[in-house]
Tab-separated table of C-alpha atoms and ligand atoms in Angstrom:
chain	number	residue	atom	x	y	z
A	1	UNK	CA	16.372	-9.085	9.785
A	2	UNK	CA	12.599	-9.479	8.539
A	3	UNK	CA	10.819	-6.761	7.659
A	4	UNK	CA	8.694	-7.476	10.452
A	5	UNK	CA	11.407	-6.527	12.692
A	6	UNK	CA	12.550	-3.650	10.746
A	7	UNK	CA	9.011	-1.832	11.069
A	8	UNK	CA	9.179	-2.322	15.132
A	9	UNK	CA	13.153	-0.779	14.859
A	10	UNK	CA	13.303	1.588	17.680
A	11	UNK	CA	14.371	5.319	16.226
A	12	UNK	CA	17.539	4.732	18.644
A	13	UNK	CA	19.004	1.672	16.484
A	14	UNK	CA	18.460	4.202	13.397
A	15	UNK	CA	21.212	6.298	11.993
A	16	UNK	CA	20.491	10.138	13.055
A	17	UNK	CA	23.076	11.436	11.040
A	18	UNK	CA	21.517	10.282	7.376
A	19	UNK	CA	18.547	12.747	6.715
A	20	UNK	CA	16.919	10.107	4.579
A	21	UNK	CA	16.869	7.600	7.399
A	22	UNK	CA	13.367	6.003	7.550
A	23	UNK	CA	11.369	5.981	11.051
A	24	UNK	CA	7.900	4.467	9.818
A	25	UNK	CA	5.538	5.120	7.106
A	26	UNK	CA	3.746	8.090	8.841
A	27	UNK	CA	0.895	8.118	6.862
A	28	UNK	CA	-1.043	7.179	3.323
A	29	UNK	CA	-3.155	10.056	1.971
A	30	UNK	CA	-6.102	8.982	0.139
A	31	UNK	CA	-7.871	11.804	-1.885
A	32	UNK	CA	-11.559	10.658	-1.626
A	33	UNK	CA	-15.123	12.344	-3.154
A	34	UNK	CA	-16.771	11.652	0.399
A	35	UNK	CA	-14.135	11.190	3.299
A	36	UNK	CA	-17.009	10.874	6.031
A	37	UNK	CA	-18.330	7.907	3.698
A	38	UNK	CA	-15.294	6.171	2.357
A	39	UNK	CA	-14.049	6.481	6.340
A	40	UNK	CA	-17.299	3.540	7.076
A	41	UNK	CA	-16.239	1.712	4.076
A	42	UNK	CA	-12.998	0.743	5.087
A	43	UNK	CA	-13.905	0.581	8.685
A	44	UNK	CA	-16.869	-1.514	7.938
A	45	UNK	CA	-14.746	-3.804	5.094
A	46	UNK	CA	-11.340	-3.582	6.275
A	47	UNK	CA	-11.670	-3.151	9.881
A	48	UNK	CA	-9.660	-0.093	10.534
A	49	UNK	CA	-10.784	2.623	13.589
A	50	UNK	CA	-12.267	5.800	12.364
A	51	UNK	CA	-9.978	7.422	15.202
A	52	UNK	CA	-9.632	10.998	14.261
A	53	UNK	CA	-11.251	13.753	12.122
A	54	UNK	CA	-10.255	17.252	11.020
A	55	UNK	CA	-13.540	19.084	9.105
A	56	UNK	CA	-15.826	22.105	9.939
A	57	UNK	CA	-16.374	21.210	13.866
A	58	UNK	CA	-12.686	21.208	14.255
A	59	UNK	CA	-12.418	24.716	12.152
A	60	UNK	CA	-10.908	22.862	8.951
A	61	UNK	CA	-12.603	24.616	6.194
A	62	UNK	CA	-10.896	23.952	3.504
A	63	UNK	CA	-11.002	19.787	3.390
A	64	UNK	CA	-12.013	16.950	5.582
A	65	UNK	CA	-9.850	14.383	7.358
A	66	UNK	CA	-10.425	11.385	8.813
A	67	UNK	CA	-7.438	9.296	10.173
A	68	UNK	CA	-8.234	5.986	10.050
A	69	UNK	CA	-5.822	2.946	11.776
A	70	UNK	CA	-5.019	-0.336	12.476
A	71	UNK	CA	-1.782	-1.731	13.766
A	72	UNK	CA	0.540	0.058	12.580
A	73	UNK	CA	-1.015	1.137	9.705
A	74	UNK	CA	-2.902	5.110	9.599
A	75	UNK	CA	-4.517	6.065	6.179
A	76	UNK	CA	-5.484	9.508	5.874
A	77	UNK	CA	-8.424	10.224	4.368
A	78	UNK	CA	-8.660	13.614	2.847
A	79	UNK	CA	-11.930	15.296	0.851
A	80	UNK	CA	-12.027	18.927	-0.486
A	81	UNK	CA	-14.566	21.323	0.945
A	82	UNK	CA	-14.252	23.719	-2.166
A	83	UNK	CA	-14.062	23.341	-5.799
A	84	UNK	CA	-10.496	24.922	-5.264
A	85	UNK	CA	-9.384	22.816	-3.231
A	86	UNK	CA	-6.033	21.025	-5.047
A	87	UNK	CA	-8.097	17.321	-4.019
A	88	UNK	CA	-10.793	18.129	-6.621
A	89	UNK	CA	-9.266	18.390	-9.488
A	90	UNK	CA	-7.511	15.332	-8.819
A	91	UNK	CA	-10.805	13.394	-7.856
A	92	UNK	CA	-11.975	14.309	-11.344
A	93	UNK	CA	-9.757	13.139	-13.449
A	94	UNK	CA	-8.381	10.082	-11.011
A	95	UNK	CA	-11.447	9.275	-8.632
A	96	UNK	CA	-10.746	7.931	-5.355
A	97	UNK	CA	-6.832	6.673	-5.047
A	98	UNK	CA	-3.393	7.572	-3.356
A	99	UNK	CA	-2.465	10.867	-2.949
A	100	UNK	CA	0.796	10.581	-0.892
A	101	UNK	CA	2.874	8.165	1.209
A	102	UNK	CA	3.919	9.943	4.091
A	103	UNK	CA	7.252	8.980	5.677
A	104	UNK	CA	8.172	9.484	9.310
A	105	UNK	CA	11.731	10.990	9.327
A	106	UNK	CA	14.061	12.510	12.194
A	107	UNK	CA	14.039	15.857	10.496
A	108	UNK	CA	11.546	16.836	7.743
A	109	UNK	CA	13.335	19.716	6.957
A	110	UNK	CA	16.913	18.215	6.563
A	111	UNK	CA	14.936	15.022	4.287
A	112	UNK	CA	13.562	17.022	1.906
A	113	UNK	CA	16.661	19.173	1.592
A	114	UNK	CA	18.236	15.913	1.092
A	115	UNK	CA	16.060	14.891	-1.660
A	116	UNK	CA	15.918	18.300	-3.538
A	117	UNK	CA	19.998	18.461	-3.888
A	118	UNK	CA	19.749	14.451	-4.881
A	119	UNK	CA	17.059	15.954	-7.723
A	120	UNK	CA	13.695	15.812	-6.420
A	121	UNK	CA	10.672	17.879	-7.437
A	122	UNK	CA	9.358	20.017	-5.122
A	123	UNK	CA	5.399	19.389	-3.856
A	124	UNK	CA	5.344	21.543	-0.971
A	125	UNK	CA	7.828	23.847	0.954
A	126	UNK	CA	8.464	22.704	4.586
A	127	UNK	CA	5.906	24.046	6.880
A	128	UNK	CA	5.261	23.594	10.416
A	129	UNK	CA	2.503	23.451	12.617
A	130	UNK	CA	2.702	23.590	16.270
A	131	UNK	CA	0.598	23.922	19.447
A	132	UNK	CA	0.898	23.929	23.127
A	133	UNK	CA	0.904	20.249	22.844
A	134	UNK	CA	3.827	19.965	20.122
A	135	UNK	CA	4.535	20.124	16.625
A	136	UNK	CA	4.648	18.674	13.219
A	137	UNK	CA	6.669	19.697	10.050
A	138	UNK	CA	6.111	18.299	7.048
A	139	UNK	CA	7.132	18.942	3.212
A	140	UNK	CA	6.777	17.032	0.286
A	141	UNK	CA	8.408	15.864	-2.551
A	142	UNK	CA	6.805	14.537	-6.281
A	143	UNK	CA	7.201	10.709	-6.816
A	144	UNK	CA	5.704	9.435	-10.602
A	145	UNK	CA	2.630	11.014	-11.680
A	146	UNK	CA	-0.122	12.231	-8.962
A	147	UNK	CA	1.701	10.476	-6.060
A	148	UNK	CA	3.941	12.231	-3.732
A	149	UNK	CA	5.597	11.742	-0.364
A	150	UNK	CA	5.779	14.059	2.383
A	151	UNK	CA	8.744	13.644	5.256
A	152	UNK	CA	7.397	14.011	8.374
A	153	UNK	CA	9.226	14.996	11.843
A	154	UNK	CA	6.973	15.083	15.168
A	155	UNK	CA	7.960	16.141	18.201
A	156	UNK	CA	6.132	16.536	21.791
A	157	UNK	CA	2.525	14.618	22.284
A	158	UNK	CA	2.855	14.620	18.369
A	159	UNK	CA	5.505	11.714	17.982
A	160	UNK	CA	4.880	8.924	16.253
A	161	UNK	CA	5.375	6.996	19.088
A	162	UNK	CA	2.156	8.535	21.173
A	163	UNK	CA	0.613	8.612	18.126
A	164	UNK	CA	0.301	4.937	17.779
A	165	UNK	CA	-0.492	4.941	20.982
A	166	UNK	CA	-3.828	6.778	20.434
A	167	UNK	CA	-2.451	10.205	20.591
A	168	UNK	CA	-3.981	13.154	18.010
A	169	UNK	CA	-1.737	13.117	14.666
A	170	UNK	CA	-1.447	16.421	14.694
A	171	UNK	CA	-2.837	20.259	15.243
A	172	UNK	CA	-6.493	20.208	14.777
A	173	UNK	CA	-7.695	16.747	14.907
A	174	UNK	CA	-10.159	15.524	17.762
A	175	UNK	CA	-10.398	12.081	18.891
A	176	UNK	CA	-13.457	10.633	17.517
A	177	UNK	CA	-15.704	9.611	20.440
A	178	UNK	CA	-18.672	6.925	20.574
A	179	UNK	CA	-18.568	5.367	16.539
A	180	UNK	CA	-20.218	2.028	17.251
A	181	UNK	CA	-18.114	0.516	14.608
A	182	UNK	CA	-15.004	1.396	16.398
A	183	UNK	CA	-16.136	-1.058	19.157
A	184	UNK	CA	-16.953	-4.061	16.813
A	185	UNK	CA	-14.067	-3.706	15.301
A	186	UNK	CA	-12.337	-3.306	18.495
A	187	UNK	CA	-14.184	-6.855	19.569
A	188	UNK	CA	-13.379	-8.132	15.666
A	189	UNK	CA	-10.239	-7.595	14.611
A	190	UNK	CA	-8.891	-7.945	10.740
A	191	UNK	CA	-5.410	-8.194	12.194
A	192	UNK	CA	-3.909	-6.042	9.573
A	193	UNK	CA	-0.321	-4.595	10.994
A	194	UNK	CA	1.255	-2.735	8.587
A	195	UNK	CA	2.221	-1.611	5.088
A	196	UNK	CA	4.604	-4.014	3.720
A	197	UNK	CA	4.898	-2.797	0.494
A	198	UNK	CA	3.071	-0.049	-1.730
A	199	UNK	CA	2.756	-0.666	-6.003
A	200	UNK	CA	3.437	1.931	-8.617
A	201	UNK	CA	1.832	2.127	-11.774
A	202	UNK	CA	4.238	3.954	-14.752
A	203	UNK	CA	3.820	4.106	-18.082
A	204	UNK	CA	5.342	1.869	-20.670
A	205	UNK	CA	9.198	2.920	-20.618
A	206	UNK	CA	9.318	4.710	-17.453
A	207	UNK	CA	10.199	1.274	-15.194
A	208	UNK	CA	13.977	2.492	-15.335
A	209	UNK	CA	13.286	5.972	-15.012
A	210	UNK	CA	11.506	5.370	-11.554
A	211	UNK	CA	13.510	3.130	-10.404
A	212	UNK	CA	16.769	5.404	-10.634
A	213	UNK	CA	14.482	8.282	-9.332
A	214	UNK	CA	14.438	5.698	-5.947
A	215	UNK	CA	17.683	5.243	-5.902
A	216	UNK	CA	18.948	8.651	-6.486
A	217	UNK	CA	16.247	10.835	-4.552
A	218	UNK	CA	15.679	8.479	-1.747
A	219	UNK	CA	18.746	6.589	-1.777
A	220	UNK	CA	17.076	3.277	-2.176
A	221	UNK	CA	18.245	-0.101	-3.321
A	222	UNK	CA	16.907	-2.200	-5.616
A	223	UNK	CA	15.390	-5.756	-4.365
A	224	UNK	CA	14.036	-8.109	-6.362
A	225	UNK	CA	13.463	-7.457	-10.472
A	226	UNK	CA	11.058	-9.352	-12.293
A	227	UNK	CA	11.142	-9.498	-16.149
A	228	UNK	CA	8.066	-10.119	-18.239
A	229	UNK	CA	9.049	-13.562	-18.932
A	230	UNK	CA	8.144	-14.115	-15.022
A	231	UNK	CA	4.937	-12.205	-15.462
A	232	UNK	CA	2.872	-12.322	-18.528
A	233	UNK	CA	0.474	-14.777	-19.770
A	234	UNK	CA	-0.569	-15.314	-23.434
A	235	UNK	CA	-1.893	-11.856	-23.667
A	236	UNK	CA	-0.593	-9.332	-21.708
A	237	UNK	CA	2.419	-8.583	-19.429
A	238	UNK	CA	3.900	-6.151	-16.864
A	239	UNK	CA	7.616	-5.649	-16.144
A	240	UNK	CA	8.571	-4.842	-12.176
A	241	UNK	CA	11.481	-3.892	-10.580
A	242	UNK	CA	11.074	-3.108	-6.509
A	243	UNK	CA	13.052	-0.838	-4.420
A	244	UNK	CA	13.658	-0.732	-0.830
A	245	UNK	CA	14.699	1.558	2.058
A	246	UNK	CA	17.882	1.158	3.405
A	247	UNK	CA	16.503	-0.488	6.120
A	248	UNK	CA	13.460	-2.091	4.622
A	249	UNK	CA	10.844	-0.380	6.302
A	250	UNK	CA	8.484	0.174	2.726
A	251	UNK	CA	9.383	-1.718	-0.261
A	252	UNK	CA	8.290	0.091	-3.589
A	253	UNK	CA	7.436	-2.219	-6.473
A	254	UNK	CA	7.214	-0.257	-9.574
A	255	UNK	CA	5.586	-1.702	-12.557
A	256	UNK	CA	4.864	-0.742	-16.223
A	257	UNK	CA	3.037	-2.672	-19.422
A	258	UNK	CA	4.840	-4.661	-21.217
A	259	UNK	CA	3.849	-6.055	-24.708
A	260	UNK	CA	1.449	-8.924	-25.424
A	261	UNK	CA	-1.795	-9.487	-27.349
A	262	UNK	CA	-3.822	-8.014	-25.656
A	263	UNK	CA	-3.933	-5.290	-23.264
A	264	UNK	CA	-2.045	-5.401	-20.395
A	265	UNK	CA	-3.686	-4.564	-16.906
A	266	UNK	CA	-1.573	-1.504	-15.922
A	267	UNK	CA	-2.366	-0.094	-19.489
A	268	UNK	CA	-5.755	-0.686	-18.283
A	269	UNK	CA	-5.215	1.324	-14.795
A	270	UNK	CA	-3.251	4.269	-16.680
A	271	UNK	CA	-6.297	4.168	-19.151
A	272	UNK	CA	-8.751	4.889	-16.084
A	273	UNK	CA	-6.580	6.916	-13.960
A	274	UNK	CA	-5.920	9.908	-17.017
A	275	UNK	CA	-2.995	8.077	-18.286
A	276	UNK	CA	-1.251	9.457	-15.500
A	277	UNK	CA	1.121	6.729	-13.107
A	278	UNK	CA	-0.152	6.065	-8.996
A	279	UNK	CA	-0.280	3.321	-6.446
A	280	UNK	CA	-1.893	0.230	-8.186
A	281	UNK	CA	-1.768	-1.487	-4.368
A	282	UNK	CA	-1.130	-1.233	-1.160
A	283	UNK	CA	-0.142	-4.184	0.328
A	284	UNK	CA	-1.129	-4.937	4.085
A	285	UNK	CA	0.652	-7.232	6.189
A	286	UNK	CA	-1.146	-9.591	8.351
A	287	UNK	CA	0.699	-12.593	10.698
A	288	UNK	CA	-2.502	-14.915	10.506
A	289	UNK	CA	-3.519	-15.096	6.637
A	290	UNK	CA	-6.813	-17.488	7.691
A	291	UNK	CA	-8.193	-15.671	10.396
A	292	UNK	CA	-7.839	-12.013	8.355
A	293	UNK	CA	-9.202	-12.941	5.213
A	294	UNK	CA	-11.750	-15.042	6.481
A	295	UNK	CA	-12.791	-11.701	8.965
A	296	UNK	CA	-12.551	-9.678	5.894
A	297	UNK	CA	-14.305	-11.779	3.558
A	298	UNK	CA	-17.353	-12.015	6.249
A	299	UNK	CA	-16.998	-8.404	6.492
A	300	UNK	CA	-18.005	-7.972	2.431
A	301	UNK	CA	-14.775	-7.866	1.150
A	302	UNK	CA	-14.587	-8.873	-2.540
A	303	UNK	CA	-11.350	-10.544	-3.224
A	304	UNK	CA	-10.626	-11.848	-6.811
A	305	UNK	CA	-11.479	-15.329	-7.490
A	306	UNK	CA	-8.704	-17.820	-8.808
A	307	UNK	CA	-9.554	-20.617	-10.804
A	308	UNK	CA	-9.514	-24.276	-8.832
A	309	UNK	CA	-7.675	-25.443	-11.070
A	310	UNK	CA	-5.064	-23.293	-9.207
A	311	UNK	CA	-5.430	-25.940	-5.537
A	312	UNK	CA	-4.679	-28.754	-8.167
A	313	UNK	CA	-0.896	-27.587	-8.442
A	314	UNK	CA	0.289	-25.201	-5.765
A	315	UNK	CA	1.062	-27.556	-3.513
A	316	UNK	CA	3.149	-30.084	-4.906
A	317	UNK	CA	4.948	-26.731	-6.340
A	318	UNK	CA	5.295	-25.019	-3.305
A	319	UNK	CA	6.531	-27.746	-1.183
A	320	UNK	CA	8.762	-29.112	-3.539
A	321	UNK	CA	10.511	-25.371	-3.300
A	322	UNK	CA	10.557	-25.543	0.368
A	323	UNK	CA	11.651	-28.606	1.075
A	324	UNK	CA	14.398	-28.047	-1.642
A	325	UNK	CA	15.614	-25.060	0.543
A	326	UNK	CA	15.271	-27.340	3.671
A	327	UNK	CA	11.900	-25.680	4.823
A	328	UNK	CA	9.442	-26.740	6.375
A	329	UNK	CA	5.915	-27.947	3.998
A	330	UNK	CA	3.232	-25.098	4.470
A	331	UNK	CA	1.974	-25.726	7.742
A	332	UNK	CA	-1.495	-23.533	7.307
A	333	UNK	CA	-4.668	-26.196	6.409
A	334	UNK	CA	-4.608	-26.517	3.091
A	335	UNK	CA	-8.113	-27.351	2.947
A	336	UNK	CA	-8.911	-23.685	4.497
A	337	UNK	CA	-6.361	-22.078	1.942
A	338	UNK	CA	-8.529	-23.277	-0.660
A	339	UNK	CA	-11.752	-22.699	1.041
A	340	UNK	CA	-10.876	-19.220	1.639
A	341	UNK	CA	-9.374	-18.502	-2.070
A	342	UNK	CA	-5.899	-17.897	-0.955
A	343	UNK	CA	-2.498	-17.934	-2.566
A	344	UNK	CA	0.265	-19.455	-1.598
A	345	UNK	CA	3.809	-19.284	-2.981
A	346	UNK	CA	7.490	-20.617	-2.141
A	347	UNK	CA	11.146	-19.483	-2.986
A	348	UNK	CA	14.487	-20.219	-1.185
A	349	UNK	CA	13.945	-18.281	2.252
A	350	UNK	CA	10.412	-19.517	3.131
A	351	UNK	CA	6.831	-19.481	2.171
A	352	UNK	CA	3.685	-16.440	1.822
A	353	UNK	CA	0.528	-16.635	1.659
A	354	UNK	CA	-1.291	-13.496	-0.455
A	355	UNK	CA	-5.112	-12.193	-1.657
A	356	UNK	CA	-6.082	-9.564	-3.769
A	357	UNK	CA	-9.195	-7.270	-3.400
A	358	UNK	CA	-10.748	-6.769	-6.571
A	359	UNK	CA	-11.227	-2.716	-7.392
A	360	UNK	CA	-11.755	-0.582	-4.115
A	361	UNK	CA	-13.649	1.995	-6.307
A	362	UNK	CA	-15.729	2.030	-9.213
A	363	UNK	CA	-12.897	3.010	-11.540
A	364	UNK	CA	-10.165	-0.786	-11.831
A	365	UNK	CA	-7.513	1.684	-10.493
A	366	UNK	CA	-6.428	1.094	-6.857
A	367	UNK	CA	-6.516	-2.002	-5.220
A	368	UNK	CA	-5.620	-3.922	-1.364
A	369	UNK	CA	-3.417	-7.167	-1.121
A	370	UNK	CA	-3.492	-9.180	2.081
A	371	UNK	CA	-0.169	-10.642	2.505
A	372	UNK	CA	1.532	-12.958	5.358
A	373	UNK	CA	5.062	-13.933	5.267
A	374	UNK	CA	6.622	-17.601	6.365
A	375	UNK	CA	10.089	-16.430	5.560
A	376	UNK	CA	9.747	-15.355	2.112
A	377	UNK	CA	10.599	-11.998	1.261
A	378	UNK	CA	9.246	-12.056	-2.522
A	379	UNK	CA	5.904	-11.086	-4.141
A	380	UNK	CA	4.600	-13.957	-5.238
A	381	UNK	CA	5.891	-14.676	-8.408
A	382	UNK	CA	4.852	-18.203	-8.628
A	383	UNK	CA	1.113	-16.963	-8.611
A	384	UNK	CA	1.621	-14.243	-10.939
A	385	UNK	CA	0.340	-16.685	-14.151
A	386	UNK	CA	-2.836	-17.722	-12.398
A	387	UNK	CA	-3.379	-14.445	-11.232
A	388	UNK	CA	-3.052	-12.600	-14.208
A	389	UNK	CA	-5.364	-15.176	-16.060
A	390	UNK	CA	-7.690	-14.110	-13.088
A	391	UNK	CA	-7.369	-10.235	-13.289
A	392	UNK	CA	-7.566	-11.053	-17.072
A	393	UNK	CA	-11.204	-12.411	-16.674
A	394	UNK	CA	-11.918	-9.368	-14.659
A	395	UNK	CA	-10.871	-6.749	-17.541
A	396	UNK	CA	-12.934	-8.810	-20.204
A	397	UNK	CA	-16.339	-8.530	-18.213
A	398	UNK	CA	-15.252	-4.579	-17.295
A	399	UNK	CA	-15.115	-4.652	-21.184
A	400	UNK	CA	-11.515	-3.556	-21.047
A	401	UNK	CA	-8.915	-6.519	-22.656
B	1	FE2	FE1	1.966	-6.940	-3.970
């Protein structure tokens, strides 16, 4: 099964007994200085509906939310209405970033109890909110450094499943009527469909440590594991290991610096995030590569440039990989690929085809990747050297190698 299937699983093929049983990613929290603002930037940029908001008209007085979507992707933007408000503190020292990916579960409750007995940290107690409509519980568990995820069990008009289909998210939002960007975008799609995997950022040492913390707490498996022989380039390096949900729903690459000579680029996001670990990137999942980055890119979207030297190679290497595994040869137009910047890379189950934003804030901390998959169930390992070389060009003129 491709992960493409295994997002669309219906909860009835899922196993009801295991508390830790994956329905969807419910959510991502972003913790953002100006919610209402940051909600037209990825609208405008990214395409996403500005479909619901929680703030002062809606009686939330504490913070602002905006629920943002596409597909089957919801980020949840969140900005504090107080200086007391827990958000704040973490704007200051981390700026705009991940806060929390939220998991959809069968019972909240039972997950977190789960996780707690298999050694989790607590975040937040399990709470519920309910009204004549239905309910949500939620409760929330610490992952490495600011990052946590919250389990997430719906019931009533507040299931996922009306959710997606336009239905409020929970208690106290209100649709969000008459946004003129919401029709553009309506008449524009990006095509973006889902979360296919989300990046960690540890310190130097901690790889392990996070990794067991996946498989212990959340009973995940590891995936794929990268060394920094795979990923460095003459002067700096990252090791990665990923882990994945039993039933591959989110994948959870976690990476931390390795040695070179000079400084490697998740030294560089720990340096600018308070030396504290988060989400690096989000990756978003798109079945038409072309058509979404070239919407995106005409949208404003600044996506890191590769060298083009890069078009010289990649595709004697990538079809040599395929059609050693009996694939077919890239079938996309190669002159486009180039045209529009994009990666491509090859290993024994098939071909993807990848782009990175550059920065999504001022701060070189969180970032989006546009990914497409022909088969391949990597992360693009073939394009790590070129890309690093590129990201390394980046941190020179941010005066930062
Ligand atoms: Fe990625």
């Amino acid at each position: 099964m491709t992960t493409a299937q295994a997002t669309s699983t219906s909860p009835a093929d899922l196993d009801r007994n295991d508390p830790l049983t994956l329905i969807d990613v419910d959510h991502v929290r972003f913790y953002v200085g100006n919610a209402k603002q940051a909600a037209y930037f990825y609208a405008h940029t990214f395409g996403f509906q500005v479909d619901q908001v929680a703030d002062l008209t809606t009686g939330s007085r504490d913070e602002a939310n905006y629920l943002l979507t596409q597909g089957n992707i919801r980020l949840l933007l969140t900005t504090p209405l107080s200086a007391d408000h827990a958000s704040a503190d973490e704007i200051r020292l981390y700026g705009d970033g991940v806060k929390d990916i939220a998991l959809t579960v069968f019972d909240a409750e039972k997950a977190f109890e789960r996780a707690v007995a298999n050694g989790a940290e607590v975040a937040a107690e399990p709470q519920t909110l309910s009204d004549e409509n239905g309910s949500i519980t939620f409760a929330s568990i610490k992952t490495y450094g600011r990052v946590q995820h919250t389990f997430v069990s719906r019931t009533g008009d507040y299931e996922l499943t009306n959710v997606k289909k336009g239905g409020l998210i929970g208690p106290g939002f209100k649709k969000i009527e008459g946004f003129a960007l919401n029709e553009y975008n309506k008449k524009n799609p990006c095509g973006l469909k889902y979360v296919d995997h989300c990046v960690g950022n540890v310190e130097e040492g901690k790889m392990n440590h996070w990794v067991d913390w996946y498989e212990s707490v959340l009973e995940f498996k590891m995936f794929k594991h990268f060394d920094d022989k795979d990923i460095s380039t003459e002067y700096s390096a990252l090791m990665s290991k990923v882990m994945a949900s039993g039933n591959h729903l989110i994948k959870m690459p976690i990476n931390e610096p390795a040695d070179g000579k000079k400084k490697s680029q998740i030294l560089e996001y720990l340096e600018w995030h308070n030396m504290t670990p988060g989400v690096q990137h989000l990756a978003l999942r798109t079945d038409d590569e072309l058509a979404s980055v070239a919407a995106l890119r005409s949208r404003g979207v600044d996506f890191l440039a590769l060298p083009d030297t890069y078009y010289e190679s990649v595709w004697d290497r990538v079809n040599t990989t395929l059609k050693a595994h009996g694939h077919e040869a890239v079938k996309e137009d190669h002159q486009r690929v180039k045209d529009l910047g994009i990666l491509v890379d090859a290993d024994d189950e098939g071909y993807l085809l990848q782009l990175f934003t550059k920065p999504l804030q001022d701060r070189p901390t969180l970032f989006f990747e546009i990914i497409s998959r022909r088969g391949s169930q990597s992360f693009g390992k073939g394009n790590f050297k070129a890309l690093f070389e590129a990201l390394e060009l980046e941190q020179e003129r941010r005066g930062n190698l």
